[in-house]
Tab-separated table of C-alpha atoms in Angstrom:
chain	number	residue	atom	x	y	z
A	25	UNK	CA	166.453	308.540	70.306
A	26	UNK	CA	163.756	311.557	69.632
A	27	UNK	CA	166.333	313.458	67.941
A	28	UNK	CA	167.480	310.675	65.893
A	29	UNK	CA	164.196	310.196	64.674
A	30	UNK	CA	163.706	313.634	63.311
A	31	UNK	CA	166.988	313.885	62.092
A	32	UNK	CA	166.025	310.377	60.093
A	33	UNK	CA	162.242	311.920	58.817
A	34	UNK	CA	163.686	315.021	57.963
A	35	UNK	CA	166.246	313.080	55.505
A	36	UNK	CA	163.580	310.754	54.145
A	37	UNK	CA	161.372	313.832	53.444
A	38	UNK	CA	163.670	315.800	51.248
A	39	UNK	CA	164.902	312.790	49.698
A	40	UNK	CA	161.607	311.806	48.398
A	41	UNK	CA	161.380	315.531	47.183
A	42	UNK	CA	164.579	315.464	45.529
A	43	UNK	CA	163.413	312.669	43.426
A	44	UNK	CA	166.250	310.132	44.626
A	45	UNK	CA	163.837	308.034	47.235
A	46	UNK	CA	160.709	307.018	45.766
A	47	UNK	CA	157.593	307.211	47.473
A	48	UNK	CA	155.872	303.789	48.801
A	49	UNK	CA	152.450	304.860	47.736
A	50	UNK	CA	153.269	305.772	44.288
A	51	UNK	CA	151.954	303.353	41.627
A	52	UNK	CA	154.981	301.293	40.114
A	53	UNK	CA	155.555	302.178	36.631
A	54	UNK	CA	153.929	301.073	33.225
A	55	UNK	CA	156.799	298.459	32.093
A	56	UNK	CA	157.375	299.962	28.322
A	57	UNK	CA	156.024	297.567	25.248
A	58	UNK	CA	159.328	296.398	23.179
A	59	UNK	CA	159.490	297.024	19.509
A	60	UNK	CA	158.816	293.024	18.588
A	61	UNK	CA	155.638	292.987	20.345
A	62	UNK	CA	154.268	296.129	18.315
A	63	UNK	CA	155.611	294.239	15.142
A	64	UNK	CA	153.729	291.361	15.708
A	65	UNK	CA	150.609	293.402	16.317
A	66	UNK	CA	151.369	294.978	13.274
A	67	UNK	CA	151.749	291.132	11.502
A	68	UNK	CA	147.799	290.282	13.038
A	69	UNK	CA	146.345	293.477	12.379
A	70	UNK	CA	147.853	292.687	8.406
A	71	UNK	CA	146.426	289.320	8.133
A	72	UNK	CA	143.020	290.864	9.205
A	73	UNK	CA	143.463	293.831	6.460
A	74	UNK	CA	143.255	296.680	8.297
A	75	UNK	CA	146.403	297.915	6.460
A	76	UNK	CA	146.122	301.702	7.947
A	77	UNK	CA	146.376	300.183	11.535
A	78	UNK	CA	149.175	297.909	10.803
A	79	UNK	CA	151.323	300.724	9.213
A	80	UNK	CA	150.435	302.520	12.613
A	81	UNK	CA	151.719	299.896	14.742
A	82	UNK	CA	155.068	299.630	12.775
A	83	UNK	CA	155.676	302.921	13.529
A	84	UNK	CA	155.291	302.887	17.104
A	85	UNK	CA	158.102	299.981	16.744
A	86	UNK	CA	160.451	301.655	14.877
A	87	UNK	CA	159.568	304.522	17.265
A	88	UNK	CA	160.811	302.675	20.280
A	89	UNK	CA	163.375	300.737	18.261
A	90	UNK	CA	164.820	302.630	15.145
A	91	UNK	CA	167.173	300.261	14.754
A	92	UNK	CA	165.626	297.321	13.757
A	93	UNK	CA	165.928	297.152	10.198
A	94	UNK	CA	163.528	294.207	9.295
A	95	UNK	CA	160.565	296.287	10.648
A	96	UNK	CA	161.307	299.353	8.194
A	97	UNK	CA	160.922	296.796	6.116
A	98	UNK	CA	157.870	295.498	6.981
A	99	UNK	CA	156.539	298.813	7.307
A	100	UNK	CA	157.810	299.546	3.734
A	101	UNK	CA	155.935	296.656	2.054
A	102	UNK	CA	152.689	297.194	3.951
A	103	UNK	CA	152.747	300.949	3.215
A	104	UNK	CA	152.676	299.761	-0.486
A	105	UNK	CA	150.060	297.822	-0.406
A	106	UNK	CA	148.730	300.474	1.235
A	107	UNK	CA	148.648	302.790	-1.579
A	108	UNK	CA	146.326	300.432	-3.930
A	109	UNK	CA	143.426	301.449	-1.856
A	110	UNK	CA	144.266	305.142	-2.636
A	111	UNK	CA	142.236	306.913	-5.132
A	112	UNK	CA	143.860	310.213	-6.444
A	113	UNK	CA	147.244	310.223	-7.368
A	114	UNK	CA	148.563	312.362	-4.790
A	115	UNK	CA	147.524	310.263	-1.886
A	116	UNK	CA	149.071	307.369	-3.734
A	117	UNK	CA	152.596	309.753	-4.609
A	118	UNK	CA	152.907	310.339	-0.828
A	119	UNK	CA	152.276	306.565	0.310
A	120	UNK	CA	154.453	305.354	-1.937
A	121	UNK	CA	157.300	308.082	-0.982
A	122	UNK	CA	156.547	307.110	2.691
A	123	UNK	CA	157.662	303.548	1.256
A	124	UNK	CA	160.449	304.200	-0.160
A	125	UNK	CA	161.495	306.511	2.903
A	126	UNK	CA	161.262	303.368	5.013
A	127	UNK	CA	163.132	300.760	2.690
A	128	UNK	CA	166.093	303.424	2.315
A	129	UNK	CA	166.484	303.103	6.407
A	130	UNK	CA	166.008	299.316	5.611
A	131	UNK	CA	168.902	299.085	3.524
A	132	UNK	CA	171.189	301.704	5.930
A	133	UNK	CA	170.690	300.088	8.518
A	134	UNK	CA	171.354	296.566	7.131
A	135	UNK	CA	173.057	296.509	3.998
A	136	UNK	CA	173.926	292.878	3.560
A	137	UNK	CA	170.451	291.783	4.094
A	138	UNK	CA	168.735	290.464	1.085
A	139	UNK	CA	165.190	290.849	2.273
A	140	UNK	CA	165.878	294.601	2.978
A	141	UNK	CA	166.963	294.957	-0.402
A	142	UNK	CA	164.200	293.045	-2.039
A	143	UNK	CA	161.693	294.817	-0.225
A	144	UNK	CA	163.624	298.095	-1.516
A	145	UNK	CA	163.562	296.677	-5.324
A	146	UNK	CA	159.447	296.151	-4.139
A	147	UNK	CA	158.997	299.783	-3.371
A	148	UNK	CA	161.207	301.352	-6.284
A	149	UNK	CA	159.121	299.307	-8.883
A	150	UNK	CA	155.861	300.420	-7.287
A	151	UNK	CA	156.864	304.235	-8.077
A	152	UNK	CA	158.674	303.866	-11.343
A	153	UNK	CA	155.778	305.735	-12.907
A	154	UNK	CA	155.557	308.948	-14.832
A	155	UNK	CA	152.742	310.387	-12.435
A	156	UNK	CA	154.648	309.396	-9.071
A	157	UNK	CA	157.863	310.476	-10.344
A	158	UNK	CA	157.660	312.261	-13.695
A	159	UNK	CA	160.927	312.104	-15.638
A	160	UNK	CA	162.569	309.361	-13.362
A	161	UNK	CA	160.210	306.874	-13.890
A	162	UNK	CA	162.835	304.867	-15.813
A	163	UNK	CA	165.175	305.599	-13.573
A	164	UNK	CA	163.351	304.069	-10.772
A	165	UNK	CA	162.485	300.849	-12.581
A	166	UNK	CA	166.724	300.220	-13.264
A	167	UNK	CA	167.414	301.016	-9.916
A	168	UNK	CA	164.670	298.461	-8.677
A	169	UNK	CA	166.175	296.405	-10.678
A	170	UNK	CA	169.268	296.387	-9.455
A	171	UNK	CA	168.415	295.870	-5.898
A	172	UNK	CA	166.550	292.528	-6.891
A	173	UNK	CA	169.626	291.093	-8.210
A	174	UNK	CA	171.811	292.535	-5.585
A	175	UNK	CA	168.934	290.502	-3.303
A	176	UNK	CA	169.413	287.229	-5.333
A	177	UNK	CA	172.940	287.588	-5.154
A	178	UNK	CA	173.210	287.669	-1.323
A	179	UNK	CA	170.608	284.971	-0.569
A	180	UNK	CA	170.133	283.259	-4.183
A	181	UNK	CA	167.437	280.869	-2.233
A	182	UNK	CA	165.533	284.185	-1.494
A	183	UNK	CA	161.882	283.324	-2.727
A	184	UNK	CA	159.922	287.257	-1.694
A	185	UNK	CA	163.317	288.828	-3.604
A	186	UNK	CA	162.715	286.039	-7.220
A	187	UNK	CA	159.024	287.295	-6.846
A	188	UNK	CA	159.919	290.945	-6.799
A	189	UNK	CA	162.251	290.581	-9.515
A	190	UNK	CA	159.372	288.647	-11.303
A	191	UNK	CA	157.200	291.855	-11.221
A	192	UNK	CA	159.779	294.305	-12.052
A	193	UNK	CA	160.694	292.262	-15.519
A	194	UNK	CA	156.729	292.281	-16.580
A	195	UNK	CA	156.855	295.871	-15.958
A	196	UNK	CA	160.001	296.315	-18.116
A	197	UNK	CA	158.182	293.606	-20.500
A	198	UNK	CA	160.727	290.876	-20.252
A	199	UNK	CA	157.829	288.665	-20.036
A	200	UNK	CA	159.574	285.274	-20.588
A	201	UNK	CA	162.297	285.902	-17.889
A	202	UNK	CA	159.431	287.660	-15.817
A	203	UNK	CA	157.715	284.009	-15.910
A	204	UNK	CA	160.646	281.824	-16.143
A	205	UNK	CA	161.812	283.329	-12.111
A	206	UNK	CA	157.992	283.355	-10.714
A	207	UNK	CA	157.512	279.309	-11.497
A	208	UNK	CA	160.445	279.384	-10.011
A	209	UNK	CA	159.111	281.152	-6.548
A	210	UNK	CA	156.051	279.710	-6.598
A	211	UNK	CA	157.895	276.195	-6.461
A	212	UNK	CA	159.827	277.425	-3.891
A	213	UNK	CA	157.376	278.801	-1.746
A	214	UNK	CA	153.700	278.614	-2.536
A	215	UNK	CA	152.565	279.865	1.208
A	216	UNK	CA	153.566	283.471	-0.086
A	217	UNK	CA	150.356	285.618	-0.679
A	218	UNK	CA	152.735	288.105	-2.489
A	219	UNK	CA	154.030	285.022	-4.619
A	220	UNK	CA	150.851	284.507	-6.069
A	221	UNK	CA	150.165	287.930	-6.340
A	222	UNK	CA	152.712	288.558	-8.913
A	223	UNK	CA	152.119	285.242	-10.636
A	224	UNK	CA	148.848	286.643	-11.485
A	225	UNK	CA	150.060	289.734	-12.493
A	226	UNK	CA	152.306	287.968	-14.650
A	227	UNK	CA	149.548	286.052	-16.148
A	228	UNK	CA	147.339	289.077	-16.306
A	229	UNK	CA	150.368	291.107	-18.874
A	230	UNK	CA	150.462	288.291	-20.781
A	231	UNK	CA	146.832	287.764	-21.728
A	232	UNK	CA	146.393	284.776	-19.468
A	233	UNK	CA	143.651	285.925	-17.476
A	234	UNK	CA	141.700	282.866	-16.630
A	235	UNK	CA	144.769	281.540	-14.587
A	236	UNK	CA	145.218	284.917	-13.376
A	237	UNK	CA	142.371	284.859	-11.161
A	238	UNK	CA	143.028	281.277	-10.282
A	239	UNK	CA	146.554	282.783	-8.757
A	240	UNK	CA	144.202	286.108	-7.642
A	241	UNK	CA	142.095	283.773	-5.773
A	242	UNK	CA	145.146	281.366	-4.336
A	243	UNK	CA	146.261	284.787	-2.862
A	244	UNK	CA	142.913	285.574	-1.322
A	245	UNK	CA	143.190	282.185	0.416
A	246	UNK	CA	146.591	282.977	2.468
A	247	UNK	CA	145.258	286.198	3.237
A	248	UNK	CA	141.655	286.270	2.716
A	249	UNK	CA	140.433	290.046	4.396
A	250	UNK	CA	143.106	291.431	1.657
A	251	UNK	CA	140.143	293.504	0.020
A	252	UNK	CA	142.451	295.216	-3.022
A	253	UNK	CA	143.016	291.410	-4.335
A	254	UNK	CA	139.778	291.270	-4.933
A	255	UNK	CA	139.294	294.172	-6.526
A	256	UNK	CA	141.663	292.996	-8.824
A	257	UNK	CA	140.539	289.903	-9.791
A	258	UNK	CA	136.937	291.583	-9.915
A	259	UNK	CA	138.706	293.531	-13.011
A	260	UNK	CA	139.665	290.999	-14.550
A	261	UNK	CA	136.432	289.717	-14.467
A	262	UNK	CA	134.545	293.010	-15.891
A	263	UNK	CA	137.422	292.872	-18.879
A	264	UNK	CA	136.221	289.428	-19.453
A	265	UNK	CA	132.906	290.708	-19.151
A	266	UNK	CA	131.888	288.425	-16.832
A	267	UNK	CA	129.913	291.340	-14.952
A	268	UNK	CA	128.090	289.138	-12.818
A	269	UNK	CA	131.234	287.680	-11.182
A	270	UNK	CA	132.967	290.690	-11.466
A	271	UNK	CA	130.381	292.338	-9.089
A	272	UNK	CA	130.846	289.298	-6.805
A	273	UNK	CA	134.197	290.021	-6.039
A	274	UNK	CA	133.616	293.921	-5.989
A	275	UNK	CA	130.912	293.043	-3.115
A	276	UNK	CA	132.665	290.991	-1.098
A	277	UNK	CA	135.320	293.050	-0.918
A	278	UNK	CA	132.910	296.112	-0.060
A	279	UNK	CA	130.651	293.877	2.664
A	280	UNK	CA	134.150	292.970	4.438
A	281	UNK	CA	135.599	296.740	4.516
A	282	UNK	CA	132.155	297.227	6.157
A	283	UNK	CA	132.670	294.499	8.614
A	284	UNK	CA	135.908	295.740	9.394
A	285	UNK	CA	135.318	299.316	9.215
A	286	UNK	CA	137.494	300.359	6.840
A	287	UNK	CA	136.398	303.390	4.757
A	288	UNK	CA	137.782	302.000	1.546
A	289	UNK	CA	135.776	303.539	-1.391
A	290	UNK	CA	137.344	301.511	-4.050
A	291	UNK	CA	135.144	298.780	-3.987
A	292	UNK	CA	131.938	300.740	-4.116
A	293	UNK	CA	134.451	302.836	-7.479
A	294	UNK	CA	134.648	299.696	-8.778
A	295	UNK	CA	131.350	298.523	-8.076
A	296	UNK	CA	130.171	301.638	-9.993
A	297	UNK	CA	132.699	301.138	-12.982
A	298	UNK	CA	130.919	297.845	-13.672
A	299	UNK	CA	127.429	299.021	-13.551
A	300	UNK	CA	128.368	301.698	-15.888
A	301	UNK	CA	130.009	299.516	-18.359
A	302	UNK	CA	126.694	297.358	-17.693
A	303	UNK	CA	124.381	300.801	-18.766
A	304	UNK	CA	122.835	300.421	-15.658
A	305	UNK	CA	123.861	304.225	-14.843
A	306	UNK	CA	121.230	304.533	-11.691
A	307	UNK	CA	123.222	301.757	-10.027
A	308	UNK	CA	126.239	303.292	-10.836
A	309	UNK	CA	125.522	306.965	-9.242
A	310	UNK	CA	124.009	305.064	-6.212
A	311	UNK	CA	127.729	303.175	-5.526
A	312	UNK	CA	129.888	306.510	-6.393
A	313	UNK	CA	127.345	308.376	-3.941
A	314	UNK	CA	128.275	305.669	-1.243
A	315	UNK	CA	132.154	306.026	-2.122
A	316	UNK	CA	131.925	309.721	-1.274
A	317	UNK	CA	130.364	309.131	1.868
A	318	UNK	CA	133.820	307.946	2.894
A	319	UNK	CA	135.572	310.526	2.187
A	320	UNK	CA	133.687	313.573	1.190
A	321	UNK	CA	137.008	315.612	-0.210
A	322	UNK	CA	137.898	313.263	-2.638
A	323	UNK	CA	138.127	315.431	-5.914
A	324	UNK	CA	138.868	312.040	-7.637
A	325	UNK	CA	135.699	310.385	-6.932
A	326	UNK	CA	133.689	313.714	-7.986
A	327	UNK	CA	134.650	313.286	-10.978
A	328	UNK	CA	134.065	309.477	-11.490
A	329	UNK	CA	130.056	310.707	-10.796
A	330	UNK	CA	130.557	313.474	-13.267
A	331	UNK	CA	131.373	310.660	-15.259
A	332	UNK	CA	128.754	308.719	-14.387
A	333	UNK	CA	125.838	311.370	-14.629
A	334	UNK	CA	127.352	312.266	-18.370
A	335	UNK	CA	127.397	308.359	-19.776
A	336	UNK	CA	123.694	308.832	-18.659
A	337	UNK	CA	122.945	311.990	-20.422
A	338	UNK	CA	122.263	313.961	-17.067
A	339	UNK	CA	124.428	316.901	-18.743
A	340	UNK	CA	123.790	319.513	-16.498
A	341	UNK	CA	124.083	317.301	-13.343
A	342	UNK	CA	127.357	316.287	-14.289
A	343	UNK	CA	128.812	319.736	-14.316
A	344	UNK	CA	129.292	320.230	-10.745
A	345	UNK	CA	130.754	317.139	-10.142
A	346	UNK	CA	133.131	317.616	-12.947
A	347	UNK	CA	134.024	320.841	-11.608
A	348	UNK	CA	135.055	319.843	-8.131
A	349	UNK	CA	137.315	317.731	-9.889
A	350	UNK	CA	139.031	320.168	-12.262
A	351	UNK	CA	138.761	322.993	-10.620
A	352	UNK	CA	138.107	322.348	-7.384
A	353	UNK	CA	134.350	323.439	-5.467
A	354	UNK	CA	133.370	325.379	-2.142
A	355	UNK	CA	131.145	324.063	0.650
A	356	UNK	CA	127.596	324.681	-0.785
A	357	UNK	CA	128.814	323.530	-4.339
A	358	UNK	CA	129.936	320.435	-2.969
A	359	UNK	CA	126.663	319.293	-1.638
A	360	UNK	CA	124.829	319.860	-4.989
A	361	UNK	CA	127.156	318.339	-6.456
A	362	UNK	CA	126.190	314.927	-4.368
A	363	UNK	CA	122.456	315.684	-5.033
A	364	UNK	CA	122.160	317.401	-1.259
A	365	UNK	CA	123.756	316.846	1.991
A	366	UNK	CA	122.132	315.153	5.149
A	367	UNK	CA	123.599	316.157	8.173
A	368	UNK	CA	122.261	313.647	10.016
A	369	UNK	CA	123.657	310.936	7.237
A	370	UNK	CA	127.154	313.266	8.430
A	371	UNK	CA	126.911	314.534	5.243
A	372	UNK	CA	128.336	318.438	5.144
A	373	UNK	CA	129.142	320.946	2.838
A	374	UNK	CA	133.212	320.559	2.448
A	375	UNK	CA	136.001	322.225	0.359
A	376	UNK	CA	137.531	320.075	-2.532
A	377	UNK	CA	140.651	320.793	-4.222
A	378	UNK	CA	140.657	320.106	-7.932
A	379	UNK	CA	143.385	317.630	-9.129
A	380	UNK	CA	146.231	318.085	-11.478
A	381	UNK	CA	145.618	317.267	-14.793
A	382	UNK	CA	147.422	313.735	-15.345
A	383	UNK	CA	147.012	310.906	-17.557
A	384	UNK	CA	144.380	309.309	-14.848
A	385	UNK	CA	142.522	313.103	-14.483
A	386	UNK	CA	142.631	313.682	-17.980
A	387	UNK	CA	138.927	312.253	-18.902
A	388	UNK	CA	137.512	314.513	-16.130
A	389	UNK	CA	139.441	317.657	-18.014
A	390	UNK	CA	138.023	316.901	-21.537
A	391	UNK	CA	134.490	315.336	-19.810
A	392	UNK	CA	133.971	318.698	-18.000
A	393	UNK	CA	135.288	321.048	-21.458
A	394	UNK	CA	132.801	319.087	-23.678
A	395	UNK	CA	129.602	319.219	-21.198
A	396	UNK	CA	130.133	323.383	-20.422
A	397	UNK	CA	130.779	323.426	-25.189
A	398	UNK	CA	127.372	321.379	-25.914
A	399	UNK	CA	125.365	323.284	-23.381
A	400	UNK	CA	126.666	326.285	-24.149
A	401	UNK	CA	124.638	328.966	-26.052
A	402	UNK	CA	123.495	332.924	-26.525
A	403	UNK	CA	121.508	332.566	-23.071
A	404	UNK	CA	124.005	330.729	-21.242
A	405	UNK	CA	127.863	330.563	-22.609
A	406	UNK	CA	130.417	328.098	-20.764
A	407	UNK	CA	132.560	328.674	-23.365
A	408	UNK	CA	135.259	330.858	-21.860
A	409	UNK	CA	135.666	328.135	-19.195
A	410	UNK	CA	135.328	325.324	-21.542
A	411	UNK	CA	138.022	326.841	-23.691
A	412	UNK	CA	140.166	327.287	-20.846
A	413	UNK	CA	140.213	323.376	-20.039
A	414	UNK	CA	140.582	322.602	-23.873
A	415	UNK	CA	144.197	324.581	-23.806
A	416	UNK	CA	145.545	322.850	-20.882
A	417	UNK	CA	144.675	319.792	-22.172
A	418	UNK	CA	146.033	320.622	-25.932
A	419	UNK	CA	148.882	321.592	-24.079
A	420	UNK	CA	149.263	318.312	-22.368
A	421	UNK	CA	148.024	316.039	-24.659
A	422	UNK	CA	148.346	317.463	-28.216
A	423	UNK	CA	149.700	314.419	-30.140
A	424	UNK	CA	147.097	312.036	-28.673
A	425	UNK	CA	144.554	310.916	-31.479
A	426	UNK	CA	142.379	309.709	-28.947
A	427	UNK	CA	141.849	313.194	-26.909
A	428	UNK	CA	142.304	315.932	-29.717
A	429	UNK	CA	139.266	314.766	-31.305
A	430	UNK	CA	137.009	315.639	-28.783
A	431	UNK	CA	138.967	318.755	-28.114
A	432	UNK	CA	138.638	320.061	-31.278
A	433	UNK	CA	134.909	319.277	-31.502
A	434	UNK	CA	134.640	320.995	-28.525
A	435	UNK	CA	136.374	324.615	-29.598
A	436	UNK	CA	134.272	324.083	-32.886
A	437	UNK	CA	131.109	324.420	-30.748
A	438	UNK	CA	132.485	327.162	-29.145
A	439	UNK	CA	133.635	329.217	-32.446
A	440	UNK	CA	129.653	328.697	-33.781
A	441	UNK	CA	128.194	329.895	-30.034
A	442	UNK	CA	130.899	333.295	-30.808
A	443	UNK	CA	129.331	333.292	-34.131
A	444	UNK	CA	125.898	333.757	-33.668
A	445	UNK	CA	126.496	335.945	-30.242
A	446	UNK	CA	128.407	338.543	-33.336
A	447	UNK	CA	131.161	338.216	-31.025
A	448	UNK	CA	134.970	337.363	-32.111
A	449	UNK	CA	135.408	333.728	-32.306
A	450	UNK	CA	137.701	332.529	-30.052
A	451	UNK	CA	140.913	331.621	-31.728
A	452	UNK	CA	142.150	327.846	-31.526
A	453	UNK	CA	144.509	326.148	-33.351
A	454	UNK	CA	143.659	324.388	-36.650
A	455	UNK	CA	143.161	320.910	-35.915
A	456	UNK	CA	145.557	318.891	-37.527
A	457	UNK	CA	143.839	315.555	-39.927
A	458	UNK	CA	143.249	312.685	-37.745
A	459	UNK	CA	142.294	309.084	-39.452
A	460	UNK	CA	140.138	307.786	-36.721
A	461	UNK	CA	137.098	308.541	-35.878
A	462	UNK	CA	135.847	311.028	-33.204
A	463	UNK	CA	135.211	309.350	-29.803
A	464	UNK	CA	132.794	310.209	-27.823
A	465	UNK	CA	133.842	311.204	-24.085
């Protein structure tokens, strides 16, 4: 019986070493969360509009199940609406390609879906732009439009896929047929925050702006902690100028980021925008200020307080700012650029990469040229860098009567400073006649 024993230990000892008897005193395992029950944290943590969380949860779904198709999906649209919260156009170019990534494994993995390929027509619409996509922009906007009818054709009672298709015709300014198929969704399905959405948006391209916050605001009520709908209605607002309400909006969406804790500087940006249209320009520094306490790198927002500090005269305090954003700034440049940094605030010195010259960066390129021109002289000459920006942007922009203007005023400074330094004048094309008068930056 002894040896029996032994013999018996011995085996129950090496099996629990080889791995194929488990241990009595181990814990039992985790059981493993399934994809749905990610998803549907991904639904609440939508509805309470912390967007970068939600995407996060998605992705730990499709992590443990890539093949469920209506959660790409999901994770498509959200990663859109995602991207309005962005500020510089390559964080937007990379959300939105993120999108797209996610409704093309949508649509592989369920083909006949119409939802899939609504959300897909969503996406595609949402980078049909110039600065996303250069060249293909138009490209983009057929193809979207193609996937909204293939949508409506395999579920014609679709009501998300008629709203898509909605926003895609204002965008290729079919606005009758554009408002002919939302009345149509919102009949269908009024409960739809992104129904209303595009029914204001509708409104909004065709001058209708009154009932386009109405819709805004209809929106906001499905899904009220959806901060970048109010943002948008606040713009409405301030084109209205209706700056009092406008800043309403703008603060409530700011006071519930804060609540939240979401570092969203667009509110404070927009915030900023409206105090600066306003002439309040103290006001307006003080909100950009706050928006780069978010996120210090942001080359974008630099150059919204160059912006700022040049509407208010403060020429030589706009320069840094202005040149984080074209050109890009080091640590200790950075914090003089935000008028010091307190550590203690967690403000540091930080490197900023300057952005691409675009149609959105484009007023910090000519901003920054025209500042370094008008304080340029004998003692202290800009000029070589302001002439610089002025040839990229003649490059860019040459036939635009709005820009060349101040370009050309610019390089005429500059040729005078050359003039009475008795150096060569620096040689610039001859401006061609424009009718219109000279803006000022």
């Amino acid at each position: 019986m002894w040896i029996f024993l032994i013999i018996a230990g011995i085996y129950v000892v090496r099996s629990v070493d080889a791995g194929t008897m488990q241990s009595p005193f181990e814990p039992t395992l985790t059981p493993t969360r399934m994809a749905n029950s990610f998803a549907l944290e991904g639904d609440a943590l939508f509805e309470a509009g912390q967007i970068q969380e939600a995407i996060t949860a998605y992705q730990q779904a499709v992590k443990v199940d890539p093949s469920a198709a209506d959660i790409w999906g999901k994770l498509a649209r959200i990663q859109v609406y995602a991207s309005a919260s962005l500020t510089t156009d390559e964080q937007r170019r990379a959300q939105l390609q993120e999108a797209l990534n996610s409704a093309n494994k949508a649509v592989e993995l369920a083909p006949e879906d119409s939802t899939a390929h609504a959300i897909r027509a969503f996406v595609l619409d949402w980078n049909a732009s110039p600065i996303y996509v250069g060249d293909k922009a138009q490209q983009y906007l057929t193809e979207a439009e193609q996937e909204a009818v293939r949508a409506l054709t395999l579920d014609s009672t679709n009501t998300l896929a008629l709203a898509f298709y909605a926003e895609i015709l204002t965008d290729q300014q079919k606005l009758d047929q554009a408002m002919a198929n939302i009345e149509q969704a919102v009949q269908r399905d009024p409960s739809l925050m992104d129904v209303h959405r595009v029914y204001a948006y509708v409104l909004e391209s065709t001058g209708q702006y009154r009932q386009a916050i109405e819709e805004y605001d209809r929106a906001i009520e499905i899904t009220p902690n959806m901060t970048f709908l109010m943002v948008r209605a606040g713009a409405i607002y301030r084109h209205l100028q209706d700056y009092e309400r406008s800043l309403e909006y703008f603060d409530k969406a700011a006071t519930l980021n804060e609540q939240l804790g979401i570092k969203d500087p667009t509110p404070n940006l927009s915030i900023a925008k409206t105090y600066s249209q306003m002439g309040e320009f103290f006001s307006a520094a003080r909100n950009v200020l706050k928006a780069l306490q978010y996120d210090q790198t942001n080359a974008d927002t630099y150059g919204q307080l160059g912006v700022v500090f040049f509407k208010s005269r403060n020429y030589e305090g706009s320069i840094l700012p202005l040149k984080c954003a074209v050109r890009g700034c080091n640590l200790e440049e950075s914090c003089e650029a935000r008028n010091g940094c307190d550590e203690n605030a967690g403000e540091f010195g930080v490197q900023v990469e300057g952005l691409d010259l675009s149609p959105n960066t484009v007023v910090y390129y000519y901003t920054y040229g025209s500042v370094l021109s008008a304080l340029s002289g004998p003692q202290q000459n800009y000029c070589p860098e302001a002439l610089d920006v002025f040839t990229e942007v003649r490059q860019a922009f040459g036939d635009d009567q709005n820009i060349m203007p101040i370009v050309q005023a610019g390089e005429a400074i500059c040729q005078g400073v050359a003039e009475k330094m008795g150096t060569p004048a620096p040689r610039v094309p001859t401006p061609a006649p424009v009718s219109s008068p000279t803006p000022t930056p």
